mmCIF file of C-alpha atoms in Angstrom:
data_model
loop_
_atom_site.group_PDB
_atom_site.id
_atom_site.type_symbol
_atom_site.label_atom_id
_atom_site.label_comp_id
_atom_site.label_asym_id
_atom_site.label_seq_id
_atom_site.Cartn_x
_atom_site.Cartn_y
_atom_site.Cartn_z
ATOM 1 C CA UNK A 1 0.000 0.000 0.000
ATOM 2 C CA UNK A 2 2.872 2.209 0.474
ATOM 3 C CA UNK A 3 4.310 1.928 -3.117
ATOM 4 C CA UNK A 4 0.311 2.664 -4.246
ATOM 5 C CA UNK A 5 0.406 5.911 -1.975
ATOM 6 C CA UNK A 6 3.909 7.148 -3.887
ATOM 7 C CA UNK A 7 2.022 7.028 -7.154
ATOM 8 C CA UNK A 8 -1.650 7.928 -6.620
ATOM 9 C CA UNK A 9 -4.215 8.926 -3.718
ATOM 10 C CA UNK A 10 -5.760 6.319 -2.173
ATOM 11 C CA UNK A 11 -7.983 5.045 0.577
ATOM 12 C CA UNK A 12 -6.548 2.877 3.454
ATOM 13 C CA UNK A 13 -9.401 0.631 4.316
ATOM 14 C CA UNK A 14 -8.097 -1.642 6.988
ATOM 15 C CA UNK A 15 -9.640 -2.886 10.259
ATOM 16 C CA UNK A 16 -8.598 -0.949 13.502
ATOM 17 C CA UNK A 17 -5.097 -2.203 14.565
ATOM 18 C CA UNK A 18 -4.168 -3.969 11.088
ATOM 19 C CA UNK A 19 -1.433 -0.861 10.336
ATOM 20 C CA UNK A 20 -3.193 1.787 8.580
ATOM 21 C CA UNK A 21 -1.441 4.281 10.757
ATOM 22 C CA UNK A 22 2.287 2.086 10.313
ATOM 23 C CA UNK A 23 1.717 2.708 6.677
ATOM 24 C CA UNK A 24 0.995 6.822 7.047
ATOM 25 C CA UNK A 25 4.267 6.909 9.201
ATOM 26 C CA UNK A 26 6.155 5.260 6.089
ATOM 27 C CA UNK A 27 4.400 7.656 4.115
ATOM 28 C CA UNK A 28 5.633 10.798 5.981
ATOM 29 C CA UNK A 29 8.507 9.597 6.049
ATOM 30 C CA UNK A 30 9.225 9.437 2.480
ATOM 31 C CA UNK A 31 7.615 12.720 2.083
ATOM 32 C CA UNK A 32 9.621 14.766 4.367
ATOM 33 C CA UNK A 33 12.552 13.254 2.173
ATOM 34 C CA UNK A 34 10.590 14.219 -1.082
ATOM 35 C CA UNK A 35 9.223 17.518 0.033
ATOM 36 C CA UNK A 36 11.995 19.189 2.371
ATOM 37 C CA UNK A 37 10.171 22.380 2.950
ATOM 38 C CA UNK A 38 6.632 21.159 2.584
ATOM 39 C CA UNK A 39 4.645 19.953 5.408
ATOM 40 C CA UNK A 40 2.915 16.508 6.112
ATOM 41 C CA UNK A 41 -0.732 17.178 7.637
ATOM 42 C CA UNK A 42 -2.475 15.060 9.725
ATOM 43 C CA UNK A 43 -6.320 15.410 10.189
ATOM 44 C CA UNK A 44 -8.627 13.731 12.672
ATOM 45 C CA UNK A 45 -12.030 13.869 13.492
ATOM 46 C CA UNK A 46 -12.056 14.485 17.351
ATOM 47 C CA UNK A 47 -9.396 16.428 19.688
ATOM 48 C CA UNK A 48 -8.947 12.752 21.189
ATOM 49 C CA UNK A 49 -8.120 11.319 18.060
ATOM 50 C CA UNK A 50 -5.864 14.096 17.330
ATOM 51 C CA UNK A 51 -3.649 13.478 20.799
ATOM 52 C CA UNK A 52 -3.540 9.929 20.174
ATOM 53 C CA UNK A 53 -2.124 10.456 16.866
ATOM 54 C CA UNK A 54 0.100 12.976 17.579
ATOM 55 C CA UNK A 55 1.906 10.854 20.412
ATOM 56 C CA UNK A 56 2.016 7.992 18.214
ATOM 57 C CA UNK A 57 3.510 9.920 15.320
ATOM 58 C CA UNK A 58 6.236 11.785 17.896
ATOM 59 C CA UNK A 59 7.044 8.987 18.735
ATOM 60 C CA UNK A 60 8.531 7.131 15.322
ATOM 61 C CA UNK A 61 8.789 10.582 13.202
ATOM 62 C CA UNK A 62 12.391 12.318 13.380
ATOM 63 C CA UNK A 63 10.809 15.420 13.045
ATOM 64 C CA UNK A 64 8.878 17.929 15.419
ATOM 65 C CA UNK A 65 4.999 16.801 15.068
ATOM 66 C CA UNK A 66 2.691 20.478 16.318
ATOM 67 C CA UNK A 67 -0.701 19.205 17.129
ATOM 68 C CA UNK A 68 -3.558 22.362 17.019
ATOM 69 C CA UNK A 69 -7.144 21.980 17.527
ATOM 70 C CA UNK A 70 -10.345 23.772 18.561
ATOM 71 C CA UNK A 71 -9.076 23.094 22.690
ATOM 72 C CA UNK A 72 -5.763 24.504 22.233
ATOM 73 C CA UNK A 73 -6.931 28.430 22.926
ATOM 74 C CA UNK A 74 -8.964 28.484 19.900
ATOM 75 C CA UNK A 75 -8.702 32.420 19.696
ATOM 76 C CA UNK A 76 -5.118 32.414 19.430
ATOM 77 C CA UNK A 77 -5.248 30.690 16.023
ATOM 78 C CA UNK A 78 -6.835 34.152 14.551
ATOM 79 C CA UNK A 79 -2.629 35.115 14.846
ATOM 80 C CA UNK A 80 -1.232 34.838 11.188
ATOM 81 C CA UNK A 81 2.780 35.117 13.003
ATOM 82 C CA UNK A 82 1.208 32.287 15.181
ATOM 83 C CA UNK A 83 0.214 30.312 12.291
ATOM 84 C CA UNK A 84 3.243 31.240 10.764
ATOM 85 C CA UNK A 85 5.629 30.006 13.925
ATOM 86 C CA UNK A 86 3.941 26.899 14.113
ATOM 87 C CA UNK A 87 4.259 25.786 10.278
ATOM 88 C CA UNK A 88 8.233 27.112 10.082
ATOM 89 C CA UNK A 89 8.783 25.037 13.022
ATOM 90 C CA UNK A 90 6.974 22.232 12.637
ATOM 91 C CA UNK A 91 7.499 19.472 9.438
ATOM 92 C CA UNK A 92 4.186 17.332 10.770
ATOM 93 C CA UNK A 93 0.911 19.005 11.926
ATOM 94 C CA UNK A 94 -2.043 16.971 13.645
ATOM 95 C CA UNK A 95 -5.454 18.424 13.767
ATOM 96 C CA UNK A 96 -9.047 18.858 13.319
ATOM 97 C CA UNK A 97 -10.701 19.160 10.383
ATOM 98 C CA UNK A 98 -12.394 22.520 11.415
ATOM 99 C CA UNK A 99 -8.958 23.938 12.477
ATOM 100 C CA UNK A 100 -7.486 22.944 8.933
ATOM 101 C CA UNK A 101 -10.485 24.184 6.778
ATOM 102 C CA UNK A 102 -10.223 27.275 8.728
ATOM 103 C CA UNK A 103 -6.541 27.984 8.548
ATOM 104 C CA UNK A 104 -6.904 27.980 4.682
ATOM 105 C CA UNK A 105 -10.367 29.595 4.223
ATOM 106 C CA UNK A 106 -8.523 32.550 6.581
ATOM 107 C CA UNK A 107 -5.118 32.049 4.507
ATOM 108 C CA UNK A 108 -2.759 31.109 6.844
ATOM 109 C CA UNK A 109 -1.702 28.189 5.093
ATOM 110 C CA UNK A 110 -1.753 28.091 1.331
ATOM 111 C CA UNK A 111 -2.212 24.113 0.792
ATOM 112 C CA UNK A 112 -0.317 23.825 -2.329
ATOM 113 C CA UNK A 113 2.341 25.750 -1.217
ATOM 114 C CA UNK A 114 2.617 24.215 2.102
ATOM 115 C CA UNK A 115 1.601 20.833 2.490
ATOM 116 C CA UNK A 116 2.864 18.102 0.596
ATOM 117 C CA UNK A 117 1.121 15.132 2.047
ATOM 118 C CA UNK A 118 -2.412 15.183 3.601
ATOM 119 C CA UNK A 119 -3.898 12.342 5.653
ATOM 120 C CA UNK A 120 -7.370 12.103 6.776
ATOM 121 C CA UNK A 121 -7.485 9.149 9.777
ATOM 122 C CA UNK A 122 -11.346 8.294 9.358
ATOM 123 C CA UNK A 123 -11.642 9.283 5.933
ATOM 124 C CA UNK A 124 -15.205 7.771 5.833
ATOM 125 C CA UNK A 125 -16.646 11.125 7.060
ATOM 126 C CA UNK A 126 -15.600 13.084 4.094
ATOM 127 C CA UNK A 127 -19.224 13.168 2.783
ATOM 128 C CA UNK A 128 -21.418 16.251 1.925
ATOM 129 C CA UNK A 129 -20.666 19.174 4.102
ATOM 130 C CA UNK A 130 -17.928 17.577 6.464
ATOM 131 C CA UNK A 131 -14.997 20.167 6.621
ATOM 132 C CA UNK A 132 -12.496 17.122 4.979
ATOM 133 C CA UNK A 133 -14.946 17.379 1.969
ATOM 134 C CA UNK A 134 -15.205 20.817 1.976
ATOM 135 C CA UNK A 135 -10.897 20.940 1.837
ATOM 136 C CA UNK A 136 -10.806 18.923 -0.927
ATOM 137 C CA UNK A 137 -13.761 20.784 -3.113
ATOM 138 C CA UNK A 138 -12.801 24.329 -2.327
ATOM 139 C CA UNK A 139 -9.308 24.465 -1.733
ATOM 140 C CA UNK A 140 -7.629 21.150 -3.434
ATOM 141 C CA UNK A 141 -9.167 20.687 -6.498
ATOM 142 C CA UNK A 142 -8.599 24.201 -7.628
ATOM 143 C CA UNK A 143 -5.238 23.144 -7.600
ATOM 144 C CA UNK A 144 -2.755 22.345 -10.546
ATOM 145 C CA UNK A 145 -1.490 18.445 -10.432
ATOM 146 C CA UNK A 146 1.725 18.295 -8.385
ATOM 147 C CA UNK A 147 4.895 17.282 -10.552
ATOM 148 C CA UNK A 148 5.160 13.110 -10.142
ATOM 149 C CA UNK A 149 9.102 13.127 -11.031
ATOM 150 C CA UNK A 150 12.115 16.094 -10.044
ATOM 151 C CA UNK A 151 13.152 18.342 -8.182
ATOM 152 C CA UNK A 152 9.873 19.461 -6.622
ATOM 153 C CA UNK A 153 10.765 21.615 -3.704
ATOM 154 C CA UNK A 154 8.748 24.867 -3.545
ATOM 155 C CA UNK A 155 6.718 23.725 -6.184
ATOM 156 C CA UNK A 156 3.091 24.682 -5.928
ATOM 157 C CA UNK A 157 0.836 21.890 -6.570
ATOM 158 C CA UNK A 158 -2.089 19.495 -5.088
ATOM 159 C CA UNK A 159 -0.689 17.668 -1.835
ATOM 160 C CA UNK A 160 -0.586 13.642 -2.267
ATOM 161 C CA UNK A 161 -3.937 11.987 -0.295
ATOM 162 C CA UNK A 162 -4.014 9.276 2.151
ATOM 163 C CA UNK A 163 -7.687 8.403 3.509
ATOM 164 C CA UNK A 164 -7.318 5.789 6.488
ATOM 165 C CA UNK A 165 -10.475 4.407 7.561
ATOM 166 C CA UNK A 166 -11.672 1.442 9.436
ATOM 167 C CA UNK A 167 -15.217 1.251 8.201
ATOM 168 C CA UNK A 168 -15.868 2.491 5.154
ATOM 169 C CA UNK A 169 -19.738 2.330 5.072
ATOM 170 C CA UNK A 170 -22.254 2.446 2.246
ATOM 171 C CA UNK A 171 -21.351 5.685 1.363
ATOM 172 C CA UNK A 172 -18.017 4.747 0.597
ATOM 173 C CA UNK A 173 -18.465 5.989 -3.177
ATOM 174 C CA UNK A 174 -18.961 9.327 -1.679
ATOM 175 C CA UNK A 175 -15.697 9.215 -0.056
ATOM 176 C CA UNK A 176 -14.026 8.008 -2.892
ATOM 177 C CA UNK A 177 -15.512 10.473 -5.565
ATOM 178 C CA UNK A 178 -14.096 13.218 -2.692
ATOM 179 C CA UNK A 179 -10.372 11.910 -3.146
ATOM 180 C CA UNK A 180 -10.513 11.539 -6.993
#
């Protein structure tokens, strides 16, 4: 699954504890070797979620991993030099949807120019108006296809997807038509 990632988006579906997450870890890792200024974002559906991840992925990442979400202080994220600080010194960022959707309707992070790699952990819920959806119609999309081969450093173009998700329900055509 890791050589699929490295050539197209896809959709993890794996029961809970079969390595979904092992897999996104390999898949950060080659990206933070692939995209040296670019970051690797990590979204999750709840703040819990979010914590869980973000020990797990401190813990086998060589990088600083910033974790943000509506409990951390949510006024403070209104701060572009905050938003700012937190991407120049971070290479992995965990988070909400919300707080993601947000940070790019507002402009603090320009997705093509910033992310490389984006990973939505319960991918499932990227139906209808669910702020992962809503990231990949109004923001992702509208991007240009990122370069497959190169030097691709500072190049603007559509982050590479990863959806991880343990149950992917009858709706799953919904999710995948939001990843395509």
């Amino acid at each position: 699954m890791l050589e699929m990632s490295l050539a197209s988006n896809i959709i993890i579906a794996l029961n809970t504890g079969s390595g979904k997450t092992h897999i996104a870890i390999l898949r950060i890792k080659h990206e933070l070797e692939r995209e040296k200024f670019k970051l690797c974002w990590y979204v999750a559906p709840t703040v819990a979620l979010c914590i869980q991840q973000h020990s797990v992925l401190s813990t086998f990442l060589p990088v600083f991993v910033g974790i943000i979400s509506g409990s951390h202080h949510p006024d403070q994220w209104k701060n572009r030099d905050l938003w700012k600080a937190v991407v120049d010194s971070h290479r992995v960022i965990v988070s909400t949807p919300q707080v993601l959707f947000d940070s790019l309707r507002h402009g603090y992070i320009g997705l093509g120019k910033k992310v490389g790699l984006l990973i939505f952990d319960e991918a499932h819920h990227a139906t209808d108006k669910h702020p992962c959806n809503l990231i990949m119609k109004e923001f992702y999309f509208a991007l240009p296809l990122r370069p497959t081969e190169g030097d691709v450093s500072g190049v603007i173009g559509r982050p590479a997807i990863i959806g991880l998700s343990a149950s992917l329900s009858y709706r799953s055509g919904d999710v995948e038509r939001a990843f395509r």
